[in-house]
Structure formats: structure tokens, C-alpha cells
XYZ file of C-alpha atoms in Angstrom:
630
model
C 0.000 0.000 0.000
C 1.288 3.418 -0.928
C 2.148 5.952 1.736
C 1.059 9.396 0.537
C 2.690 11.056 3.492
C 6.113 9.934 2.322
C 5.827 11.757 -0.965
C 8.162 14.740 -1.077
C 9.038 17.238 -3.717
C 6.907 19.231 -6.085
C 6.696 16.482 -8.717
C 5.514 13.853 -6.248
C 2.905 16.175 -4.757
C 1.671 17.176 -8.190
C 1.493 13.517 -9.176
C -0.637 12.623 -6.154
C -2.910 15.606 -6.750
C -3.302 14.736 -10.425
C -3.912 11.080 -9.581
C -6.610 12.068 -7.089
C -8.225 14.261 -9.736
C -8.314 11.334 -12.160
C -9.438 8.535 -9.871
C -11.354 10.133 -7.013
C -13.312 12.725 -8.983
C -14.049 10.701 -12.094
C -17.663 9.971 -11.098
C -18.618 13.403 -9.823
C -16.705 14.910 -12.742
C -19.034 13.353 -15.309
C -22.239 14.500 -13.562
C -22.438 17.686 -15.708
C -23.320 15.418 -18.636
C -26.844 14.945 -17.296
C -27.315 16.491 -13.818
C -28.392 20.055 -14.664
C -30.492 18.782 -17.561
C -32.500 16.714 -15.087
C -32.767 19.682 -12.724
C -34.191 21.859 -15.508
C -36.669 19.192 -16.533
C -37.908 19.010 -12.930
C -38.752 22.732 -12.962
C -42.268 23.977 -13.798
C -42.382 24.372 -17.590
C -44.065 27.785 -17.496
C -41.569 29.177 -14.951
C -38.359 27.637 -16.201
C -36.504 30.894 -16.767
C -37.446 32.265 -13.365
C -36.477 28.984 -11.636
C -33.039 28.444 -13.190
C -31.262 30.560 -10.580
C -32.926 28.565 -7.824
C -31.848 25.245 -9.353
C -28.267 26.488 -9.795
C -28.221 27.715 -6.211
C -29.203 24.232 -4.971
C -26.511 22.680 -7.166
C -23.823 25.036 -5.879
C -24.661 24.607 -2.205
C -25.056 20.834 -2.550
C -21.476 20.623 -3.815
C -20.247 23.004 -1.137
C -22.034 21.300 1.750
C -21.690 17.609 0.878
C -18.164 17.519 -0.514
C -16.384 20.493 1.072
C -18.070 20.681 4.456
C -19.173 17.122 5.258
C -16.585 14.870 3.623
C -13.440 17.017 3.400
C -14.202 18.918 6.580
C -15.197 16.072 8.874
C -15.767 12.525 7.579
C -12.322 12.165 6.002
C -10.740 12.845 9.386
C -12.065 9.440 10.463
C -9.285 7.390 8.915
C -8.232 3.876 9.897
C -4.438 4.143 9.654
C -4.791 6.314 6.586
C -7.565 4.289 4.924
C -11.168 5.372 4.501
C -14.382 3.847 3.248
C -17.391 2.132 4.733
C -15.380 -0.728 6.278
C -13.016 1.765 7.912
C -16.070 3.247 9.627
C -17.128 -0.257 10.639
C -13.800 -0.784 12.394
C -13.660 2.684 13.956
C -17.251 2.553 15.206
C -16.351 -0.123 17.764
C -14.250 2.297 19.773
C -10.521 2.109 20.428
C -10.570 -0.626 23.061
C -13.837 -2.359 22.211
C -14.184 -5.665 20.433
C -16.617 -5.835 17.513
C -20.017 -7.183 18.324
C -21.454 -10.148 16.471
C -23.455 -9.924 13.283
C -26.731 -9.020 15.015
C -25.733 -5.456 15.965
C -28.052 -2.957 14.303
C -25.131 -0.625 13.554
C -23.165 -3.390 11.846
C -26.222 -4.355 9.800
C -26.725 -0.717 8.823
C -23.090 -0.262 7.793
C -23.223 -3.498 5.802
C -26.317 -2.169 4.038
C -24.383 0.975 3.187
C -21.625 -1.184 1.706
C -24.232 -3.206 -0.185
C -25.704 -0.015 -1.667
C -22.310 0.685 -3.240
C -22.744 -2.456 -5.344
C -25.982 -1.049 -6.750
C -24.142 2.197 -7.412
C -21.374 0.193 -9.099
C -23.882 -1.219 -11.592
C -25.639 2.057 -12.436
C -22.679 4.471 -12.517
C -20.934 2.962 -15.582
C -24.265 2.729 -17.392
C -25.414 6.319 -16.818
C -21.933 7.818 -17.351
C -21.349 6.102 -20.686
C -24.937 6.639 -21.837
C -24.774 10.333 -20.960
C -21.534 10.729 -22.907
C -22.683 8.740 -25.932
C -25.840 10.848 -26.152
C -23.649 13.701 -27.294
C -23.834 12.042 -30.702
C -27.542 12.918 -30.806
C -26.785 16.622 -30.615
C -24.329 16.182 -33.471
C -26.670 14.072 -35.590
C -30.239 13.282 -34.344
C -30.345 10.180 -36.550
C -27.755 8.558 -34.285
C -30.152 8.536 -31.313
C -31.384 5.008 -32.025
C -27.815 3.688 -31.945
C -26.784 5.291 -28.643
C -27.736 2.305 -26.411
C -25.862 -0.069 -28.731
C -22.800 2.189 -28.746
C -22.933 2.423 -24.937
C -23.168 -1.380 -24.637
C -20.158 -1.840 -26.933
C -18.115 0.670 -24.904
C -19.090 -0.990 -21.622
C -18.409 -4.445 -23.023
C -14.923 -3.396 -24.114
C -14.269 -1.744 -20.744
C -15.189 -4.858 -18.762
C -13.342 -7.161 -21.159
C -10.009 -5.439 -20.528
C -10.339 -5.423 -16.750
C -8.148 -8.520 -16.435
C -5.180 -6.460 -17.646
C -5.425 -4.251 -14.570
C -5.395 -0.482 -14.124
C -1.632 0.044 -14.306
C -1.558 0.978 -17.992
C -4.801 2.936 -18.157
C -4.050 4.538 -14.801
C -1.217 6.543 -16.364
C -3.714 8.530 -18.427
C -6.369 8.945 -15.710
C -4.915 12.082 -14.163
C -3.847 13.958 -17.328
C -7.107 13.121 -19.093
C -9.203 14.414 -16.208
C -7.057 17.539 -15.956
C -7.978 18.234 -19.580
C -11.608 17.361 -18.818
C -11.945 19.782 -15.902
C -10.125 22.504 -17.840
C -12.599 22.061 -20.698
C -15.532 22.070 -18.254
C -14.370 25.298 -16.641
C -13.455 27.028 -19.891
C -16.784 26.276 -21.589
C -18.686 27.383 -18.510
C -16.701 30.610 -18.137
C -17.320 31.467 -21.795
C -21.091 31.438 -21.285
C -20.941 33.098 -17.858
C -19.168 36.090 -19.421
C -22.005 36.315 -21.942
C -24.708 36.092 -19.230
C -23.162 37.253 -15.932
C -26.588 37.519 -14.263
C -26.324 33.775 -13.580
C -23.774 34.467 -10.820
C -26.635 35.604 -8.581
C -27.329 31.888 -7.997
C -24.520 31.885 -5.410
C -27.090 33.392 -3.051
C -28.777 30.452 -1.234
C -32.012 32.422 -0.950
C -32.793 31.536 -4.583
C -32.664 27.831 -3.776
C -34.846 28.082 -0.664
C -37.316 30.269 -2.518
C -37.603 27.749 -5.357
C -38.446 24.917 -2.943
C -40.838 27.069 -0.901
C -42.762 28.345 -3.926
C -43.018 24.898 -5.566
C -43.596 22.369 -2.760
C -45.173 19.844 -5.124
C -42.030 19.875 -7.285
C -39.575 19.932 -4.376
C -39.011 16.157 -4.322
C -38.349 16.037 -8.065
C -36.006 19.027 -7.892
C -33.973 17.656 -4.978
C -33.973 14.210 -6.598
C -32.295 15.791 -9.617
C -29.864 17.820 -7.481
C -28.579 14.538 -5.993
C -27.085 13.696 -9.389
C -24.623 16.552 -8.872
C -22.970 14.881 -5.862
C -22.897 11.256 -7.010
C -19.372 10.064 -6.396
C -18.852 12.093 -3.203
C -18.402 8.836 -1.285
C -15.357 8.101 -3.462
C -13.440 10.864 -1.690
C -13.560 8.871 1.520
C -13.209 5.415 -0.017
C -10.057 6.314 -1.979
C -8.391 8.304 0.793
C -5.741 5.627 1.403
C -4.487 5.844 -2.175
C -3.751 9.562 -2.181
C -4.248 11.040 1.273
C -6.747 13.621 2.472
C -4.437 16.565 1.745
C -3.980 15.738 -1.941
C -7.634 14.899 -2.465
C -8.502 18.292 -0.951
C -6.036 20.042 -3.275
C -7.483 18.253 -6.296
C -10.949 19.388 -5.238
C -10.206 23.021 -4.464
C -7.888 23.682 -7.416
C -9.336 21.370 -10.061
C -12.660 19.624 -9.658
C -14.668 22.206 -7.707
C -13.928 25.281 -9.868
C -14.344 23.238 -13.050
C -17.718 21.865 -11.944
C -19.082 25.156 -10.620
C -18.063 27.087 -13.729
C -19.582 24.458 -15.983
C -22.885 24.246 -14.120
C -23.168 28.034 -14.074
C -22.254 28.101 -17.770
C -25.036 25.612 -18.502
C -27.371 27.784 -16.457
C -26.315 30.852 -18.427
C -27.071 29.060 -21.686
C -30.456 27.917 -20.347
C -31.313 31.512 -19.380
C -30.499 32.618 -22.920
C -32.405 29.720 -24.538
C -35.394 29.028 -22.255
C -37.351 26.970 -24.780
C -34.487 24.982 -26.327
C -34.714 21.233 -25.487
C -31.031 20.609 -26.344
C -28.899 19.142 -23.571
C -27.362 22.220 -21.898
C -24.003 20.508 -21.560
C -23.458 19.740 -25.235
C -25.093 23.040 -26.186
C -22.114 24.844 -24.624
C -20.275 24.339 -27.937
C -21.703 25.137 -31.359
C -22.889 22.353 -33.657
C -20.187 20.862 -35.821
C -16.792 19.219 -35.286
C -16.259 20.933 -31.908
C -19.328 19.199 -30.475
C -18.100 15.860 -31.791
C -14.732 16.441 -30.102
C -16.550 17.261 -26.847
C -18.531 14.041 -27.176
C -15.341 12.042 -27.634
C -13.761 13.672 -24.593
C -16.955 12.988 -22.628
C -16.763 9.292 -23.495
C -13.149 9.162 -22.291
C -14.155 10.850 -19.012
C -17.094 8.449 -18.629
C -14.808 5.453 -19.116
C -12.447 6.800 -16.457
C -15.365 7.373 -14.070
C -16.615 3.847 -14.719
C -13.144 2.353 -14.254
C -12.768 4.058 -10.889
C -16.114 2.637 -9.712
C -15.283 -0.857 -10.998
C -11.882 -0.879 -9.282
C -13.527 0.422 -6.107
C -16.012 -2.450 -6.186
C -13.155 -4.956 -6.506
C -11.456 -3.401 -3.491
C -14.709 -3.350 -1.492
C -15.269 -7.045 -2.189
C -11.776 -8.020 -1.093
C -12.254 -6.113 2.143
C -15.552 -7.935 2.746
C -13.857 -11.297 2.095
C -11.023 -10.530 4.478
C -13.392 -9.402 7.239
C -15.464 -12.568 6.861
C -18.547 -10.982 5.309
C -18.209 -12.551 1.888
C -17.275 -16.014 0.582
C -13.807 -16.486 -0.869
C -13.539 -15.475 -4.528
C -10.750 -15.635 -7.062
C -8.526 -12.568 -6.682
C -5.990 -11.887 -9.433
C -3.163 -9.431 -8.824
C -2.584 -7.306 -11.911
C 0.422 -5.336 -10.698
C 3.203 -7.016 -8.680
C 4.261 -3.618 -7.306
C 0.812 -2.585 -6.043
C -1.211 -5.118 -4.037
C -4.267 -2.848 -4.284
C -4.576 -3.354 -8.049
C -6.674 -6.497 -8.279
C -9.150 -8.169 -10.580
C -12.068 -10.367 -9.460
C -13.487 -12.253 -12.459
C -16.849 -13.098 -10.870
C -17.487 -9.550 -9.658
C -16.389 -8.137 -13.013
C -18.778 -10.428 -14.864
C -21.675 -9.550 -12.565
C -21.023 -5.803 -12.948
C -20.772 -6.167 -16.733
C -24.069 -8.024 -17.006
C -25.773 -5.603 -14.632
C -24.520 -2.461 -16.383
C -25.291 -3.692 -19.897
C -28.731 -4.910 -18.800
C -29.330 -1.468 -17.282
C -28.467 0.258 -20.564
C -30.709 -2.087 -22.575
C -33.591 -1.649 -20.131
C -33.495 2.120 -19.578
C -32.113 3.095 -23.021
C -31.246 6.702 -22.082
C -29.556 8.599 -19.289
C -32.787 10.522 -18.858
C -34.692 7.357 -17.963
C -31.810 6.050 -15.886
C -31.551 9.286 -13.908
C -35.065 8.552 -12.676
C -33.660 5.439 -10.949
C -30.372 6.981 -9.840
C -29.921 8.518 -6.436
C -31.417 6.117 -3.902
C -28.205 4.126 -3.520
C -26.103 7.298 -3.350
C -28.202 9.087 -0.743
C -28.751 5.876 1.224
C -24.993 5.409 1.546
C -24.612 9.035 2.644
C -27.185 8.550 5.414
C -25.430 5.391 6.599
C -22.073 7.195 6.575
C -23.492 9.948 8.767
C -24.894 7.497 11.333
C -21.645 5.510 11.431
C -19.662 8.733 11.690
C -21.718 9.724 14.728
C -20.711 6.420 16.345
C -17.059 7.217 15.601
C -17.377 10.675 17.145
C -18.850 9.238 20.319
C -16.955 5.950 20.745
C -13.574 6.628 19.160
C -13.116 10.407 19.517
C -15.073 10.698 22.783
C -16.947 13.798 21.653
C -19.594 15.073 24.099
C -23.118 13.974 23.279
C -24.377 17.452 22.449
C -21.582 18.273 19.986
C -21.687 14.922 18.184
C -25.488 14.901 18.004
C -25.641 18.490 16.718
C -23.182 17.866 13.892
C -24.806 14.544 12.954
C -28.216 16.236 12.973
C -26.993 18.858 10.485
C -25.667 16.124 8.207
C -28.819 14.029 8.568
C -31.044 17.006 7.832
C -29.336 17.461 4.476
C -28.790 13.768 3.627
C -32.233 12.760 4.897
C -33.943 15.393 2.751
C -32.103 14.165 -0.337
C -32.843 10.518 0.497
C -36.540 11.261 1.045
C -36.724 13.200 -2.212
C -35.466 10.130 -4.073
C -37.968 7.645 -2.646
C -40.420 8.376 -5.452
C -37.848 6.894 -7.823
C -38.512 3.405 -6.464
C -41.376 2.897 -8.918
C -39.344 4.299 -11.826
C -36.462 1.851 -11.575
C -35.014 2.836 -8.221
C -35.999 -0.622 -7.006
C -33.122 -2.091 -9.010
C -30.131 -0.762 -7.000
C -32.095 -1.374 -3.789
C -32.753 -4.965 -4.862
C -29.047 -5.419 -5.616
C -28.174 -3.983 -2.202
C -30.642 -6.241 -0.369
C -29.229 -9.264 -2.178
C -25.662 -8.317 -1.234
C -26.712 -7.629 2.363
C -28.341 -11.068 2.568
C -25.131 -12.678 1.314
C -22.836 -10.753 3.686
C -24.987 -11.211 6.783
C -25.718 -14.887 6.065
C -22.073 -15.707 5.413
C -20.951 -14.017 8.634
C -23.646 -15.657 10.763
C -23.054 -19.032 9.116
C -19.332 -18.860 9.853
C -20.007 -17.893 13.452
C -22.382 -20.865 13.834
C -19.885 -23.288 12.332
C -17.093 -22.022 14.573
C -19.382 -22.377 17.571
C -20.123 -25.990 16.699
C -16.588 -26.976 15.766
C -14.964 -25.499 18.851
C -17.712 -26.342 21.353
C -15.771 -29.384 22.569
C -12.276 -28.407 21.502
C -9.142 -30.332 22.427
C -6.824 -28.159 24.521
C -3.131 -27.647 23.871
C -2.259 -29.807 26.894
C -4.272 -32.672 25.441
C -2.545 -32.139 22.102
C 0.833 -32.442 23.855
C -0.253 -35.776 25.285
C -1.201 -36.965 21.803
C 2.128 -35.816 20.312
C 4.105 -37.511 23.111
C 2.167 -40.775 22.961
C 4.201 -43.841 21.985
C 1.177 -45.007 19.964
C 1.712 -42.212 17.478
C 4.424 -42.667 14.871
C 6.379 -39.532 13.921
C 7.228 -39.412 10.224
C 9.601 -37.248 8.222
C 8.538 -33.829 6.930
C 6.337 -30.934 7.950
C 2.558 -30.817 8.330
C 0.738 -27.487 8.394
C -2.778 -27.724 9.788
C -4.992 -24.730 8.985
C -6.810 -23.621 12.149
C -9.761 -21.258 12.131
C -9.060 -20.060 15.681
C -5.727 -19.425 17.363
C -6.524 -21.764 20.239
C -7.211 -25.431 20.866
C -6.573 -28.093 18.231
C -7.930 -28.013 14.670
C -10.313 -30.844 13.828
C -8.356 -31.696 10.713
C -5.387 -32.703 12.886
C -7.557 -34.935 15.076
C -9.072 -36.590 12.011
C -5.628 -37.135 10.561
C -4.279 -38.740 13.758
C -7.375 -40.883 14.213
C -7.236 -42.190 10.661
C -3.471 -42.609 10.163
C -1.998 -42.889 13.695
C 0.940 -40.710 12.625
C 2.254 -37.167 13.020
C 5.017 -35.435 11.106
C 8.298 -34.483 12.747
C 7.298 -30.841 12.538
C 3.685 -29.834 13.125
C 2.492 -26.252 12.577
C -0.963 -25.057 13.610
C -1.500 -22.063 11.349
C -4.215 -19.460 11.945
C -4.687 -16.591 9.492
C -6.366 -13.703 11.311
C -7.792 -10.562 9.703
C -7.493 -7.467 11.863
C -9.819 -4.492 11.477
C -7.016 -2.311 10.140
C -6.095 -1.742 6.479
C -2.617 -3.305 6.760
C -0.629 -4.969 9.512
C 2.978 -3.770 9.974
C 5.495 -6.307 8.740
C 7.044 -6.610 12.182
C 3.675 -7.722 13.603
C 2.816 -10.120 10.782
C 3.829 -13.454 12.316
C 3.679 -14.773 15.866
C 5.369 -18.133 16.485
C 5.079 -20.092 19.727
C 6.219 -23.619 20.546
C 3.641 -25.898 22.170
C 5.205 -28.113 24.801
C 8.920 -28.847 24.965
C 10.687 -30.842 22.300
C 7.446 -32.178 20.775
C 7.952 -30.526 17.388
C 4.632 -28.689 17.574
C 4.316 -24.940 16.935
C 1.435 -22.522 16.792
C 1.698 -19.756 14.205
C -0.658 -16.788 14.064
C -0.441 -14.694 10.888
C -2.160 -11.309 10.920
C -3.343 -9.416 7.854
C -5.315 -6.230 7.331
C -8.558 -6.077 5.376
C -6.738 -4.423 2.445
C -4.282 -7.328 2.204
C -4.525 -10.898 0.948
C -2.714 -13.823 2.587
C 0.065 -15.802 0.913
C 0.720 -18.920 3.002
C 3.683 -20.090 0.924
C 5.566 -16.847 1.556
C 4.379 -16.964 5.140
C 5.956 -20.362 5.745
C 9.282 -19.028 4.538
C 9.114 -16.454 7.319
C 8.186 -19.165 9.822
C 11.266 -21.113 8.774
C 13.403 -18.023 9.261
C 12.269 -17.801 12.903
C 13.922 -21.148 13.638
C 11.077 -23.607 13.124
C 12.541 -26.669 11.288
C 10.256 -26.367 8.292
C 11.194 -28.168 5.107
C 9.223 -26.350 2.440
C 9.681 -29.018 -0.209
C 8.470 -31.686 2.238
C 5.548 -29.718 3.675
C 1.977 -30.949 3.456
C -0.936 -28.585 4.075
C -4.085 -30.003 5.708
C -7.430 -28.265 5.954
C -11.123 -29.045 6.302
C -13.568 -28.952 3.446
C -16.981 -28.038 4.813
C -19.900 -30.146 3.656
C -23.048 -28.345 4.768
C -26.177 -30.333 5.580
C -29.331 -28.339 6.272
C -32.047 -29.332 8.710
C -30.209 -28.861 12.007
C -31.264 -26.799 15.001
C -29.340 -23.530 14.634
C -29.973 -19.801 14.935
C -30.180 -19.359 11.160
C -33.427 -19.077 9.237
C -34.133 -21.908 6.793
C -33.484 -19.690 3.766
C -30.174 -18.615 5.301
C -29.116 -22.245 5.727
C -29.841 -22.955 2.071
C -28.085 -19.759 0.972
C -25.026 -20.491 3.119
C -24.862 -24.025 1.741
C -24.961 -22.659 -1.810
C -22.294 -20.061 -1.076
C -20.068 -22.605 0.665
C -20.219 -25.011 -2.276
C -19.278 -22.262 -4.716
C -16.682 -20.430 -2.644
C -13.132 -20.529 -3.882
C -11.236 -23.437 -2.280
C -8.930 -22.559 0.593
C -5.955 -23.947 -1.305
C -6.394 -21.348 -4.040
C -7.288 -18.403 -1.850
C -4.254 -18.897 0.387
C -2.025 -19.602 -2.637
C -0.979 -23.048 -1.447
C 1.156 -25.357 -3.626
C -1.422 -27.544 -5.425
C 0.664 -30.725 -5.114
C 1.198 -30.378 -1.365
C -2.343 -30.233 0.006
C -4.774 -32.695 1.576
C -8.446 -31.873 2.127
C -10.455 -33.641 4.825
C -14.238 -33.600 4.541
C -16.098 -32.095 7.500
C -19.883 -32.676 7.482
C -21.690 -29.950 9.433
C -25.433 -29.824 10.000
C -26.906 -26.339 10.134
């Protein structure tokens, strides 16, 4: 994991700032393609000209409040050793010296739902970004309108097909391309502002409040459209570990924010000058002809970058969920040997591709899709606020009045936006919510299922003293080599060892009980990675506890090399790895609902085998079946 704080020199700082501009602000940077258009369409048709200043005022203050005040000002200060995101809040919400509660905690369920909503966002964001960019072709040639969904599907298909190559190559152009994008946004907006300077009056928040007060029946639709302006705000917090809060703030204040504000005000200036023109205000900023086609091409590039950032973020989110025990093991491919954070998950990529392409085919235009967009975004913002309140109280020890007052201000804003988007449920908003509920069911069921299995397996565990008696028994033959027994808990004796001894009456000369533990921190310092302890005296039995953070993935082969370096007589070429293979049988008396038992059984059967996830040598492993009735 990179350490932004170690970057020194002007070039390094500029590189981090440019990288933040390209990756962090890709989503919010493509909102001008469709956001203000939707705001204008939500205004009363007969009062559009009079209402434009009010809509622009809401847009301006939404950006200022949500991004500048809430996230940069407060939420991004809640970092877990430099990392941010929903799972960082999950870890921090326990308090500094508190252990996490089990899966039934309402706060944990709520935070998991917030994480699940990001999957729905991950499906819709590529679809609406690429559709919105491709629709620029319509303003160049109206006859191309019927081909826009097909073009968007082809672009998305190509984007998902190249994911296996990783983001290293395309990442080099993220920053420079988005620098050009924001410069173009600001320049086009400034051009039209100079022509119609009256639009600058929208900075006054009174215009926004007046618009909502005078049109209460349209308030929900207006605020539902304003939400589109701040989609991607959560990325600031989620990507904090890659660039650091300071460089993300610089990218916002000196790049993204001025570019966005100028462009939105420029679109508003054009709309004031052309009140009856149905043309998209974004593409109308340039005259018809080759210039508009160039803008469309640049928009498609920006949309691809925004989509790539969301896809990569979903990969990272899934790995974190796997490491924390909220998701079954999946295949994780590392696309850059120098950066462990650059990963590719084939199953997640395929699911996102199918979901995004299906979304394009179903909704056909960014206008229709905007009607379904916003619930997942605002829902995640509400969850972030509630979790942040827990951090203020439990981790930072803020007084109740101060923490509650700040959280209330955030909830007033986020709650209003969330409520204004509820009407979208019947217009397609059910889709991201359905995706989120499905992901929540998977995460909660997997966690509860694992807890139940651990409870059953270790209910009558064999202690270390009893294991010493077994190892010292003259009835047990000690054979040459090393046996590594994977243990779910760093205590007692793993069942796979007991099964092995019972069946074969032998133990290897060197026995290692290996437990891989995931801590609720992004990364574990190398000096704290491995803990080795001998069990008994001269029995050849050791317990090894390996600790990883939720942003890391274990490599047992490399781990055993470190164990050998500590003095344990491990012979890597003569090492055999033993582990249980769960065989779930439903129908038992457990705390899981029947549907959860069936779901857990399905997930368990299709989870990636331990041997692959831990990167074990395929010719040196032995699986032992373990029937468990849930």
C-alpha cells in the first residue's frame, strides 16, 4: 500500500494531486453530462426561466455542503491508519478498546447495508456515465439517437473485457485526461458566464430556498435531480488511502470544484439565454459541428475513467468484505506485482458487466436512468453519517451534544435528499435497492453461518495440553517432513489434525498449527505479521498466528518461509498442508433461518477453495471432509 505522506518534492505532490483528480473525482466529474439537464426538466415548464437561478443555487450549495463541508471537513478525518471507506467506519465505530459485536448489531447491519448499496451504485454508474456521454452524438446528428444504447453497450463491453489487464496501464492517463476534462468544463462554462453574468446571482442560497418554498409539489423532483450533482462524493472517503486527504482536498479546491461550478453556471447561463431549447445544456455549450463531436469524444473518455474508478472500487470493497469474513472467498488476481491494491475479481467483473449492460438495454437513455439513480447514493450518505456519529462518540469521545448536533446537520441534508429520491422506487429505483438487499443477505448470512460453524466446531475443543499428550504418545508414529494444519481459531486443536491422527496414527516431525487472522485495520505492519510459539517442549509442535489487514490478501507459501526463518525446522519441499472442506447439511437446530441455511450451503459449495485463496502449492495439500449440520 502506498504511503502518501512519504511523498516529497513538487513532482511527487503534483502527481498525487493529479492522480486524485483522475481517480477520485471521475464519477462526480461526469455528472455535468446529465445532472443540470434533469434539474431543468424538474422545474415547472411555465416558470423555467425564473427557476433556473434557484436550481443552480441548490446545485452550488449541494457541492459546497456535501463535498467540502461534510466529507473534506469532517468525515475524512475518520481514517483507519490512513484508509477510509465504509469498512473503515465499521472498524472505527467499535471504539478504540472495544471488540466488535457479532453480526446481530443494528449498527453493523446498517453499515453493511451501506456497503451493499455501493454495489448497486457500481452497476448504475458505468451505465449512466457512458450513456450520458454517448448521447452527445444525438446533438451532433439526431439520426444517431437510435444507436446510442448499442454504442454504450459496446463501450461498456470493451471496458469490462479489458479489466483482467489491470489499471496500471490505463491509470497513467487517468490524471492527465481528467485535468484536460476539468479545464474544458471550466473554460466552456466561463465562456457562457461572461455572456450572461446575471447567472452568478445563484450563489445566493435564498434563490434555492425560494424555489423549494414556492413549488412544494415539485420539491421532491427538484432535490432528486440535485442529488445527481454529488454522485461520487463517497469516493473521496473510499479512496483516501491511495492519495491522502491533503492531496484529495487540493485536487478538489484547485481542479474539480472550480471546473464543476463554472460548468454548471455556464449551462445555467445558456439555459437563461435559450429558455425553450430542449437541447442538452451541456453539449449546447459548444456550437454544432466538429467541436461538439470532439466534446462528445472527450466525454466518453471521461465516462470510461469514471466507470473504471467505480469498478476498481467495487473490486477493493469485495476483497475487504472477504477478508473481514462478510463474503465467501472469490478468485482474486493481482494485476500489478508492485501494487497489491490493483486487483481483478473475475466473478465480480462479470456480474457488474451483465448488470450495467442490462441497465443500458432496459433504460435506453440517461434521462430514464436518472429517474432510478440517487437512492443508492443518498442511502450510503445517510449510513455514513450514522456511522460517523458512532465514531465521534466511541472513538473520539466527543460530548453527546456536539456529536449529536453535527450529525443532525448532516442528517437534515442527507435525509432530505434521500426522502426526495424515494419516489424513484417505482421508476427503476428498485433495481439498486434490490441489488443492495441481495448483497446484504449474502454478507450477513455468510458471517452468521461462519459464526455458527465455529461455535459448533470449537464447542468441545481439544486443549493444547491434550494435544501435547497426543504428540508424546508412543502409539503415534512420527514421520519425516512438515505438516501445516490450517486452524480457524488461534486456540485449541484443529479438527483436521484430530481426524488425521485418528485415521493414520501418525504425526510429522514438525507440526504447525497455522491461523490466518484478519485485523480491522487496512494493513498490519510487517514486524507484527507473524507470531510463532512452541507448544510443549521438544514435541515438534508450533502454533503460528499470521495477521493481515482487510486491504491485504494472505500468501501462506511466503508466510511459511518467514516461519522457517524464525527457527522452526520447516522443510518447504516436504511440507503438506491439511485443511477441512466443509460439507453443509441443512435441517439442524441452529440460529439461522431456513433460507439462510440454504443460501449459506450454496455459497459454501461455490466459494473458492482454501488452497487457491491462500495460494498453497497444489501438489502439497490434503483436504479432509467435515460434514456440518446447520
